[in-house]
Structures are given as C-alpha cells and as structure tokens.
C-alpha cells in the first residue's frame, strides 16, 4: 500500500499512515475470525495471511514494485541531512523506534491499554472484571498489525522495492528478537517492568541482527541462514531451563 502510493507521488508520511490503517484493518479481520467466528487464533492469522497475498497482488498490480527514483522517507532524510545511506537508515530506524516506543508506553498505561495487557495475561480474570475481551483482542490485533504494516512500509522504502513475498519467514526473526531480548534483558529488577520489556524487545532485535552479521562475516553460506535462525531461537527458548540447571548445580 505504501509503495503504490509513493509511486503515485503521495507524501511519505501519508503513505505510512495509510499503510498503518490497512494493517489495522487486516488485524480487525483476524480478530473477527477469532472472536466472532470462533476460529482458533493461529488458524485465523494464517487465513488472513493467505488472503492478504492476493490483496497485495491486487493493490500492486504485479509481484514486485520498484521504488527507484521515487521520493520516500529515507531519500528525503538523506537529502536533508546530506548523509550516506547507512547512517540515514539508522537515524530513521532510531526515530521510528523512539516514536513508537513512547506512544506504546503511554497507550498501554491508559485504562484501555492496561485492559489489553490484562487480556493477554489472563482472559478469564479480566472477563470477570466486566471487560469485553472480544473488543480488547480485536483492538490489540489492530494495533499490532498496524505496527507490522508500518515496519513493512519502512523496510520496502529502505530496500528500494516492495515484493509480495518479502514478509515470508519474518515471524521467526521477530520471535527470535523478542525471545533474545526477554531472556537477556527482562531479568533486570525494576519498578517499571513494562518499560524494560519495551527496551528489551528493541535491544533483542538489534542483538539478533548483530549475531547474523557476525555469522555471515565468518563465512556462513546465506542459504543456511534460516537453519541458523531456527537453532538460535531454540537455544534462546531453552536458556531459562539451562540457567535453572546451572543454578541448581552451583548449589
């Protein structure tokens, strides 16, 4: 959505906002399938993903859409700062993380935000408090998919093209980033656990990319990258168990 709007001369900020709205609508569809049609959450997400493949093809008109020669967020920032591509990408990514992180910290501290968090922790408990969990689930999916759509729009602009299959397998990368962040950084004792969780997710994604870059620099074939990611996620998931066994062994 963002790519096709940019090729038609749309403002990059407007393109990002429209992409977020489109992503939120996709989240609403998933939420409707899950809450109203009683389809299991995972299957509802898979059905939406399958449908969106055709929707993306319909919107773009073809499988791949080039953004070469098109003004977008990164090219405008590059011209404004008169910097090279690398630093520009880091600056835009940092600004996006800062804005989204600040908004999430504020929103999930509100009453509706805390209701969404409570629904994720324990649906039965929050339902007993008189909260309609169907609404909080749909709203949570809308917000999360809006953020995913914004990320996809920024990645397409950074790469210089949008491809209908560019998001395939990204869930494993996201899972690896979240798990690494939680395992390594969420054990910090603080009175603001939610803020630590937000920072941990960002640091986990950065650390994951650093690990991948180091592994590739050491000579690992790119074809083995998916296998390495799966192994990395498995190790990250088992780290709490390994830590507990080490502590028991030390005692």
PDB file of N, CA and C in Angstrom, residues 94-172:
ATOM      1  N   UNK A  94      15.981   4.678  14.316  1.00  0.00           N
ATOM      2  CA  UNK A  94      16.015   5.160  15.698  1.00  0.00           C
ATOM      3  C   UNK A  94      14.821   6.060  15.992  1.00  0.00           C
ATOM      4  N   UNK A  95      14.525   6.980  15.067  1.00  0.00           N
ATOM      5  CA  UNK A  95      13.388   7.890  15.258  1.00  0.00           C
ATOM      6  C   UNK A  95      12.081   7.109  15.322  1.00  0.00           C
ATOM      7  N   UNK A  96      11.925   6.122  14.423  1.00  0.00           N
ATOM      8  CA  UNK A  96      10.702   5.310  14.406  1.00  0.00           C
ATOM      9  C   UNK A  96      10.548   4.538  15.714  1.00  0.00           C
ATOM     10  N   UNK A  97      11.651   3.922  16.185  1.00  0.00           N
ATOM     11  CA  UNK A  97      11.603   3.182  17.457  1.00  0.00           C
ATOM     12  C   UNK A  97      11.262   4.101  18.619  1.00  0.00           C
ATOM     13  N   UNK A  98      11.827   5.305  18.609  1.00  0.00           N
ATOM     14  CA  UNK A  98      11.591   6.254  19.692  1.00  0.00           C
ATOM     15  C   UNK A  98      10.131   6.694  19.729  1.00  0.00           C
ATOM     16  N   UNK A  99       9.586   7.029  18.555  1.00  0.00           N
ATOM     17  CA  UNK A  99       8.192   7.493  18.494  1.00  0.00           C
ATOM     18  C   UNK A  99       7.231   6.373  18.863  1.00  0.00           C
ATOM     19  N   UNK A 100       7.426   5.207  18.256  1.00  0.00           N
ATOM     20  CA  UNK A 100       6.529   4.076  18.536  1.00  0.00           C
ATOM     21  C   UNK A 100       6.653   3.625  19.988  1.00  0.00           C
ATOM     22  N   UNK A 101       7.895   3.559  20.497  1.00  0.00           N
ATOM     23  CA  UNK A 101       8.094   3.150  21.881  1.00  0.00           C
ATOM     24  C   UNK A 101       7.447   4.105  22.869  1.00  0.00           C
ATOM     25  N   UNK A 102       7.596   5.420  22.626  1.00  0.00           N
ATOM     26  CA  UNK A 102       6.988   6.418  23.511  1.00  0.00           C
ATOM     27  C   UNK A 102       5.469   6.330  23.471  1.00  0.00           C
ATOM     28  N   UNK A 103       4.917   6.125  22.258  1.00  0.00           N
ATOM     29  CA  UNK A 103       3.461   6.013  22.132  1.00  0.00           C
ATOM     30  C   UNK A 103       2.947   4.761  22.831  1.00  0.00           C
ATOM     31  N   UNK A 104       3.645   3.642  22.654  1.00  0.00           N
ATOM     32  CA  UNK A 104       3.218   2.393  23.290  1.00  0.00           C
ATOM     33  C   UNK A 104       3.300   2.494  24.805  1.00  0.00           C
ATOM     34  N   UNK A 105       4.355   3.131  25.301  1.00  0.00           N
ATOM     35  CA  UNK A 105       4.495   3.291  26.753  1.00  0.00           C
ATOM     36  C   UNK A 105       3.346   4.113  27.314  1.00  0.00           C
ATOM     37  N   UNK A 106       2.946   5.168  26.580  1.00  0.00           N
ATOM     38  CA  UNK A 106       1.818   5.982  27.033  1.00  0.00           C
ATOM     39  C   UNK A 106       0.503   5.230  26.906  1.00  0.00           C
ATOM     40  N   UNK A 107       0.263   4.628  25.734  1.00  0.00           N
ATOM     41  CA  UNK A 107      -1.030   3.999  25.472  1.00  0.00           C
ATOM     42  C   UNK A 107      -1.292   2.832  26.412  1.00  0.00           C
ATOM     43  N   UNK A 108      -0.290   1.970  26.617  1.00  0.00           N
ATOM     44  CA  UNK A 108      -0.506   0.803  27.460  1.00  0.00           C
ATOM     45  C   UNK A 108      -0.480   1.134  28.948  1.00  0.00           C
ATOM     46  N   UNK A 109      -0.336   2.409  29.254  1.00  0.00           N
ATOM     47  CA  UNK A 109      -0.514   2.870  30.624  1.00  0.00           C
ATOM     48  C   UNK A 109      -1.900   3.426  30.871  1.00  0.00           C
ATOM     49  N   UNK A 110      -2.691   3.580  29.774  1.00  0.00           N
ATOM     50  CA  UNK A 110      -4.072   4.039  29.912  1.00  0.00           C
ATOM     51  C   UNK A 110      -4.968   2.879  30.325  1.00  0.00           C
ATOM     52  N   UNK A 111      -6.224   3.192  30.610  1.00  0.00           N
ATOM     53  CA  UNK A 111      -7.156   2.151  31.058  1.00  0.00           C
ATOM     54  C   UNK A 111      -7.381   1.090  29.989  1.00  0.00           C
ATOM     55  N   UNK A 112      -7.621   1.520  28.741  1.00  0.00           N
ATOM     56  CA  UNK A 112      -7.847   0.563  27.665  1.00  0.00           C
ATOM     57  C   UNK A 112      -6.577  -0.224  27.357  1.00  0.00           C
ATOM     58  N   UNK A 113      -5.430   0.444  27.435  1.00  0.00           N
ATOM     59  CA  UNK A 113      -4.161  -0.240  27.197  1.00  0.00           C
ATOM     60  C   UNK A 113      -3.889  -1.314  28.229  1.00  0.00           C
ATOM     61  N   UNK A 114      -4.153  -0.993  29.495  1.00  0.00           N
ATOM     62  CA  UNK A 114      -3.952  -1.989  30.551  1.00  0.00           C
ATOM     63  C   UNK A 114      -4.958  -3.130  30.435  1.00  0.00           C
ATOM     64  N   UNK A 115      -6.155  -2.829  29.899  1.00  0.00           N
ATOM     65  CA  UNK A 115      -7.139  -3.893  29.665  1.00  0.00           C
ATOM     66  C   UNK A 115      -6.638  -4.866  28.609  1.00  0.00           C
ATOM     67  N   UNK A 116      -5.993  -4.334  27.566  1.00  0.00           N
ATOM     68  CA  UNK A 116      -5.427  -5.202  26.529  1.00  0.00           C
ATOM     69  C   UNK A 116      -4.319  -6.063  27.116  1.00  0.00           C
ATOM     70  N   UNK A 117      -3.446  -5.461  27.925  1.00  0.00           N
ATOM     71  CA  UNK A 117      -2.366  -6.226  28.552  1.00  0.00           C
ATOM     72  C   UNK A 117      -2.922  -7.291  29.478  1.00  0.00           C
ATOM     73  N   UNK A 118      -3.950  -6.942  30.237  1.00  0.00           N
ATOM     74  CA  UNK A 118      -4.544  -7.906  31.158  1.00  0.00           C
ATOM     75  C   UNK A 118      -5.209  -9.049  30.405  1.00  0.00           C
ATOM     76  N   UNK A 119      -5.793  -8.746  29.247  1.00  0.00           N
ATOM     77  CA  UNK A 119      -6.406  -9.794  28.426  1.00  0.00           C
ATOM     78  C   UNK A 119      -5.350 -10.788  27.967  1.00  0.00           C
ATOM     79  N   UNK A 120      -4.182 -10.287  27.632  1.00  0.00           N
ATOM     80  CA  UNK A 120      -3.106 -11.183  27.225  1.00  0.00           C
ATOM     81  C   UNK A 120      -2.604 -12.062  28.354  1.00  0.00           C
ATOM     82  N   UNK A 121      -2.637 -11.526  29.575  1.00  0.00           N
ATOM     83  CA  UNK A 121      -2.163 -12.305  30.730  1.00  0.00           C
ATOM     84  C   UNK A 121      -3.187 -13.350  31.159  1.00  0.00           C
ATOM     85  N   UNK A 122      -4.434 -12.930  31.287  1.00  0.00           N
ATOM     86  CA  UNK A 122      -5.459 -13.838  31.821  1.00  0.00           C
ATOM     87  C   UNK A 122      -6.841 -13.361  31.361  1.00  0.00           C
ATOM     88  N   UNK A 123      -7.387 -14.003  30.336  1.00  0.00           N
ATOM     89  CA  UNK A 123      -8.683 -13.603  29.795  1.00  0.00           C
ATOM     90  C   UNK A 123      -9.805 -13.817  30.801  1.00  0.00           C
ATOM     91  N   UNK A 124      -9.779 -14.916  31.518  1.00  0.00           N
ATOM     92  CA  UNK A 124     -10.851 -15.205  32.462  1.00  0.00           C
ATOM     93  C   UNK A 124     -10.900 -14.174  33.580  1.00  0.00           C
ATOM     94  N   UNK A 125      -9.737 -13.770  34.047  1.00  0.00           N
ATOM     95  CA  UNK A 125      -9.679 -12.791  35.128  1.00  0.00           C
ATOM     96  C   UNK A 125     -10.229 -11.448  34.673  1.00  0.00           C
ATOM     97  N   UNK A 126      -9.794 -10.987  33.501  1.00  0.00           N
ATOM     98  CA  UNK A 126     -10.234  -9.674  33.026  1.00  0.00           C
ATOM     99  C   UNK A 126     -11.697  -9.702  32.626  1.00  0.00           C
ATOM    100  N   UNK A 127     -12.197 -10.866  32.168  1.00  0.00           N
ATOM    101  CA  UNK A 127     -13.619 -11.003  31.827  1.00  0.00           C
ATOM    102  C   UNK A 127     -14.471 -10.913  33.090  1.00  0.00           C
ATOM    103  N   UNK A 128     -13.932 -11.419  34.193  1.00  0.00           N
ATOM    104  CA  UNK A 128     -14.646 -11.348  35.471  1.00  0.00           C
ATOM    105  C   UNK A 128     -14.752  -9.915  35.987  1.00  0.00           C
ATOM    106  N   UNK A 129     -13.869  -9.034  35.495  1.00  0.00           N
ATOM    107  CA  UNK A 129     -13.909  -7.626  35.880  1.00  0.00           C
ATOM    108  C   UNK A 129     -14.884  -6.814  35.036  1.00  0.00           C
ATOM    109  N   UNK A 130     -15.596  -7.498  34.129  1.00  0.00           N
ATOM    110  CA  UNK A 130     -16.599  -6.814  33.315  1.00  0.00           C
ATOM    111  C   UNK A 130     -16.074  -6.258  32.006  1.00  0.00           C
ATOM    112  N   UNK A 131     -14.851  -6.645  31.593  1.00  0.00           N
ATOM    113  CA  UNK A 131     -14.264  -6.178  30.341  1.00  0.00           C
ATOM    114  C   UNK A 131     -14.647  -7.120  29.206  1.00  0.00           C
ATOM    115  N   UNK A 132     -15.078  -6.552  28.083  1.00  0.00           N
ATOM    116  CA  UNK A 132     -15.396  -7.347  26.891  1.00  0.00           C
ATOM    117  C   UNK A 132     -14.082  -7.729  26.211  1.00  0.00           C
ATOM    118  N   UNK A 133     -13.667  -8.969  26.397  1.00  0.00           N
ATOM    119  CA  UNK A 133     -12.372  -9.397  25.861  1.00  0.00           C
ATOM    120  C   UNK A 133     -12.359  -9.463  24.339  1.00  0.00           C
ATOM    121  N   UNK A 134     -13.524  -9.627  23.712  1.00  0.00           N
ATOM    122  CA  UNK A 134     -13.569  -9.629  22.246  1.00  0.00           C
ATOM    123  C   UNK A 134     -13.072  -8.289  21.700  1.00  0.00           C
ATOM    124  N   UNK A 135     -13.492  -7.217  22.361  1.00  0.00           N
ATOM    125  CA  UNK A 135     -13.080  -5.880  21.921  1.00  0.00           C
ATOM    126  C   UNK A 135     -11.590  -5.674  22.139  1.00  0.00           C
ATOM    127  N   UNK A 136     -11.077  -6.068  23.295  1.00  0.00           N
ATOM    128  CA  UNK A 136      -9.654  -5.864  23.578  1.00  0.00           C
ATOM    129  C   UNK A 136      -8.777  -6.722  22.662  1.00  0.00           C
ATOM    130  N   UNK A 137      -9.241  -7.938  22.329  1.00  0.00           N
ATOM    131  CA  UNK A 137      -8.470  -8.795  21.419  1.00  0.00           C
ATOM    132  C   UNK A 137      -8.402  -8.174  20.036  1.00  0.00           C
ATOM    133  N   UNK A 138      -9.543  -7.711  19.516  1.00  0.00           N
ATOM    134  CA  UNK A 138      -9.579  -7.090  18.186  1.00  0.00           C
ATOM    135  C   UNK A 138      -8.736  -5.820  18.171  1.00  0.00           C
ATOM    136  N   UNK A 139      -8.842  -5.017  19.220  1.00  0.00           N
ATOM    137  CA  UNK A 139      -8.059  -3.781  19.288  1.00  0.00           C
ATOM    138  C   UNK A 139      -6.567  -4.081  19.357  1.00  0.00           C
ATOM    139  N   UNK A 140      -6.204  -5.087  20.150  1.00  0.00           N
ATOM    140  CA  UNK A 140      -4.796  -5.473  20.230  1.00  0.00           C
ATOM    141  C   UNK A 140      -4.250  -5.951  18.897  1.00  0.00           C
ATOM    142  N   UNK A 141      -5.031  -6.752  18.181  1.00  0.00           N
ATOM    143  CA  UNK A 141      -4.607  -7.225  16.864  1.00  0.00           C
ATOM    144  C   UNK A 141      -4.522  -6.074  15.861  1.00  0.00           C
ATOM    145  N   UNK A 142      -5.446  -5.121  15.959  1.00  0.00           N
ATOM    146  CA  UNK A 142      -5.413  -3.963  15.056  1.00  0.00           C
ATOM    147  C   UNK A 142      -4.149  -3.142  15.280  1.00  0.00           C
ATOM    148  N   UNK A 143      -3.801  -2.906  16.544  1.00  0.00           N
ATOM    149  CA  UNK A 143      -2.599  -2.121  16.855  1.00  0.00           C
ATOM    150  C   UNK A 143      -1.341  -2.853  16.402  1.00  0.00           C
ATOM    151  N   UNK A 144      -1.258  -4.135  16.722  1.00  0.00           N
ATOM    152  CA  UNK A 144      -0.057  -4.900  16.368  1.00  0.00           C
ATOM    153  C   UNK A 144       0.127  -4.981  14.855  1.00  0.00           C
ATOM    154  N   UNK A 145      -0.959  -5.204  14.128  1.00  0.00           N
ATOM    155  CA  UNK A 145      -0.852  -5.286  12.672  1.00  0.00           C
ATOM    156  C   UNK A 145      -0.575  -3.928  12.036  1.00  0.00           C
ATOM    157  N   UNK A 146      -1.039  -2.852  12.670  1.00  0.00           N
ATOM    158  CA  UNK A 146      -0.703  -1.511  12.182  1.00  0.00           C
ATOM    159  C   UNK A 146       0.802  -1.266  12.305  1.00  0.00           C
ATOM    160  N   UNK A 147       1.384  -1.706  13.415  1.00  0.00           N
ATOM    161  CA  UNK A 147       2.828  -1.559  13.610  1.00  0.00           C
ATOM    162  C   UNK A 147       3.610  -2.435  12.635  1.00  0.00           C
ATOM    163  N   UNK A 148       3.101  -3.645  12.381  1.00  0.00           N
ATOM    164  CA  UNK A 148       3.735  -4.522  11.397  1.00  0.00           C
ATOM    165  C   UNK A 148       3.698  -3.881  10.013  1.00  0.00           C
ATOM    166  N   UNK A 149       2.556  -3.282   9.669  1.00  0.00           N
ATOM    167  CA  UNK A 149       2.425  -2.634   8.372  1.00  0.00           C
ATOM    168  C   UNK A 149       3.382  -1.450   8.238  1.00  0.00           C
ATOM    169  N   UNK A 150       3.530  -0.678   9.315  1.00  0.00           N
ATOM    170  CA  UNK A 150       4.468   0.441   9.289  1.00  0.00           C
ATOM    171  C   UNK A 150       5.896  -0.063   9.099  1.00  0.00           C
ATOM    172  N   UNK A 151       6.234  -1.159   9.785  1.00  0.00           N
ATOM    173  CA  UNK A 151       7.565  -1.747   9.624  1.00  0.00           C
ATOM    174  C   UNK A 151       7.786  -2.203   8.185  1.00  0.00           C
ATOM    175  N   UNK A 152       6.773  -2.874   7.616  1.00  0.00           N
ATOM    176  CA  UNK A 152       6.890  -3.323   6.231  1.00  0.00           C
ATOM    177  C   UNK A 152       7.054  -2.170   5.265  1.00  0.00           C
ATOM    178  N   UNK A 153       6.330  -1.076   5.511  1.00  0.00           N
ATOM    179  CA  UNK A 153       6.439   0.100   4.643  1.00  0.00           C
ATOM    180  C   UNK A 153       7.834   0.703   4.716  1.00  0.00           C
ATOM    181  N   UNK A 154       8.403   0.767   5.920  1.00  0.00           N
ATOM    182  CA  UNK A 154       9.755   1.313   6.083  1.00  0.00           C
ATOM    183  C   UNK A 154      10.803   0.397   5.464  1.00  0.00           C
ATOM    184  N   UNK A 155      10.622  -0.929   5.616  1.00  0.00           N
ATOM    185  CA  UNK A 155      11.562  -1.879   5.019  1.00  0.00           C
ATOM    186  C   UNK A 155      11.536  -1.779   3.498  1.00  0.00           C
ATOM    187  N   UNK A 156      10.331  -1.661   2.916  1.00  0.00           N
ATOM    188  CA  UNK A 156      10.218  -1.523   1.461  1.00  0.00           C
ATOM    189  C   UNK A 156      10.927  -0.268   0.975  1.00  0.00           C
ATOM    190  N   UNK A 157      10.779   0.830   1.714  1.00  0.00           N
ATOM    191  CA  UNK A 157      11.444   2.077   1.327  1.00  0.00           C
ATOM    192  C   UNK A 157      12.956   1.971   1.489  1.00  0.00           C
ATOM    193  N   UNK A 158      13.386   1.287   2.534  1.00  0.00           N
ATOM    194  CA  UNK A 158      14.820   1.104   2.756  1.00  0.00           C
ATOM    195  C   UNK A 158      15.440   0.233   1.669  1.00  0.00           C
ATOM    196  N   UNK A 159      14.734  -0.840   1.273  1.00  0.00           N
ATOM    197  CA  UNK A 159      15.249  -1.746   0.237  1.00  0.00           C
ATOM    198  C   UNK A 159      15.144  -1.157  -1.157  1.00  0.00           C
ATOM    199  N   UNK A 160      14.215  -0.235  -1.357  1.00  0.00           N
ATOM    200  CA  UNK A 160      14.023   0.357  -2.679  1.00  0.00           C
ATOM    201  C   UNK A 160      13.046  -0.414  -3.545  1.00  0.00           C
ATOM    202  N   UNK A 161      12.312  -1.353  -2.963  1.00  0.00           N
ATOM    203  CA  UNK A 161      11.307  -2.113  -3.709  1.00  0.00           C
ATOM    204  C   UNK A 161      10.355  -2.781  -2.726  1.00  0.00           C
ATOM    205  N   UNK A 162       9.182  -3.129  -3.243  1.00  0.00           N
ATOM    206  CA  UNK A 162       8.207  -3.898  -2.472  1.00  0.00           C
ATOM    207  C   UNK A 162       7.934  -5.187  -3.220  1.00  0.00           C
ATOM    208  N   UNK A 163       8.012  -6.291  -2.513  1.00  0.00           N
ATOM    209  CA  UNK A 163       7.788  -7.603  -3.114  1.00  0.00           C
ATOM    210  C   UNK A 163       6.684  -8.318  -2.348  1.00  0.00           C
ATOM    211  N   UNK A 164       5.848  -9.038  -3.061  1.00  0.00           N
ATOM    212  CA  UNK A 164       4.693  -9.682  -2.438  1.00  0.00           C
ATOM    213  C   UNK A 164       5.109 -10.772  -1.455  1.00  0.00           C
ATOM    214  N   UNK A 165       6.321 -11.299  -1.587  1.00  0.00           N
ATOM    215  CA  UNK A 165       6.766 -12.361  -0.696  1.00  0.00           C
ATOM    216  C   UNK A 165       7.815 -11.929   0.299  1.00  0.00           C
ATOM    217  N   UNK A 166       8.026 -10.618   0.466  1.00  0.00           N
ATOM    218  CA  UNK A 166       9.130 -10.145   1.300  1.00  0.00           C
ATOM    219  C   UNK A 166       8.890 -10.385   2.793  1.00  0.00           C
ATOM    220  N   UNK A 167       7.652 -10.661   3.208  1.00  0.00           N
ATOM    221  CA  UNK A 167       7.396 -10.879   4.620  1.00  0.00           C
ATOM    222  C   UNK A 167       7.415 -12.336   5.031  1.00  0.00           C
ATOM    223  N   UNK A 168       7.654 -13.226   4.067  1.00  0.00           N
ATOM    224  CA  UNK A 168       7.648 -14.657   4.372  1.00  0.00           C
ATOM    225  C   UNK A 168       8.803 -15.010   5.310  1.00  0.00           C
ATOM    226  N   UNK A 169       8.499 -15.673   6.400  1.00  0.00           N
ATOM    227  CA  UNK A 169       9.526 -16.095   7.353  1.00  0.00           C
ATOM    228  C   UNK A 169       9.922 -15.038   8.370  1.00  0.00           C
ATOM    229  N   UNK A 170       9.342 -13.843   8.274  1.00  0.00           N
ATOM    230  CA  UNK A 170       9.739 -12.763   9.177  1.00  0.00           C
ATOM    231  C   UNK A 170       9.285 -13.038  10.602  1.00  0.00           C
ATOM    232  N   UNK A 171       8.253 -13.890  10.760  1.00  0.00           N
ATOM    233  CA  UNK A 171       7.752 -14.184  12.109  1.00  0.00           C
ATOM    234  C   UNK A 171       8.816 -14.896  12.941  1.00  0.00           C
ATOM    235  N   UNK A 172       9.659 -15.706  12.288  1.00  0.00           N
ATOM    236  CA  UNK A 172      10.733 -16.400  13.016  1.00  0.00           C
ATOM    237  C   UNK A 172      11.762 -15.383  13.509  1.00  0.00           C
TER     238      UNK A 172
END
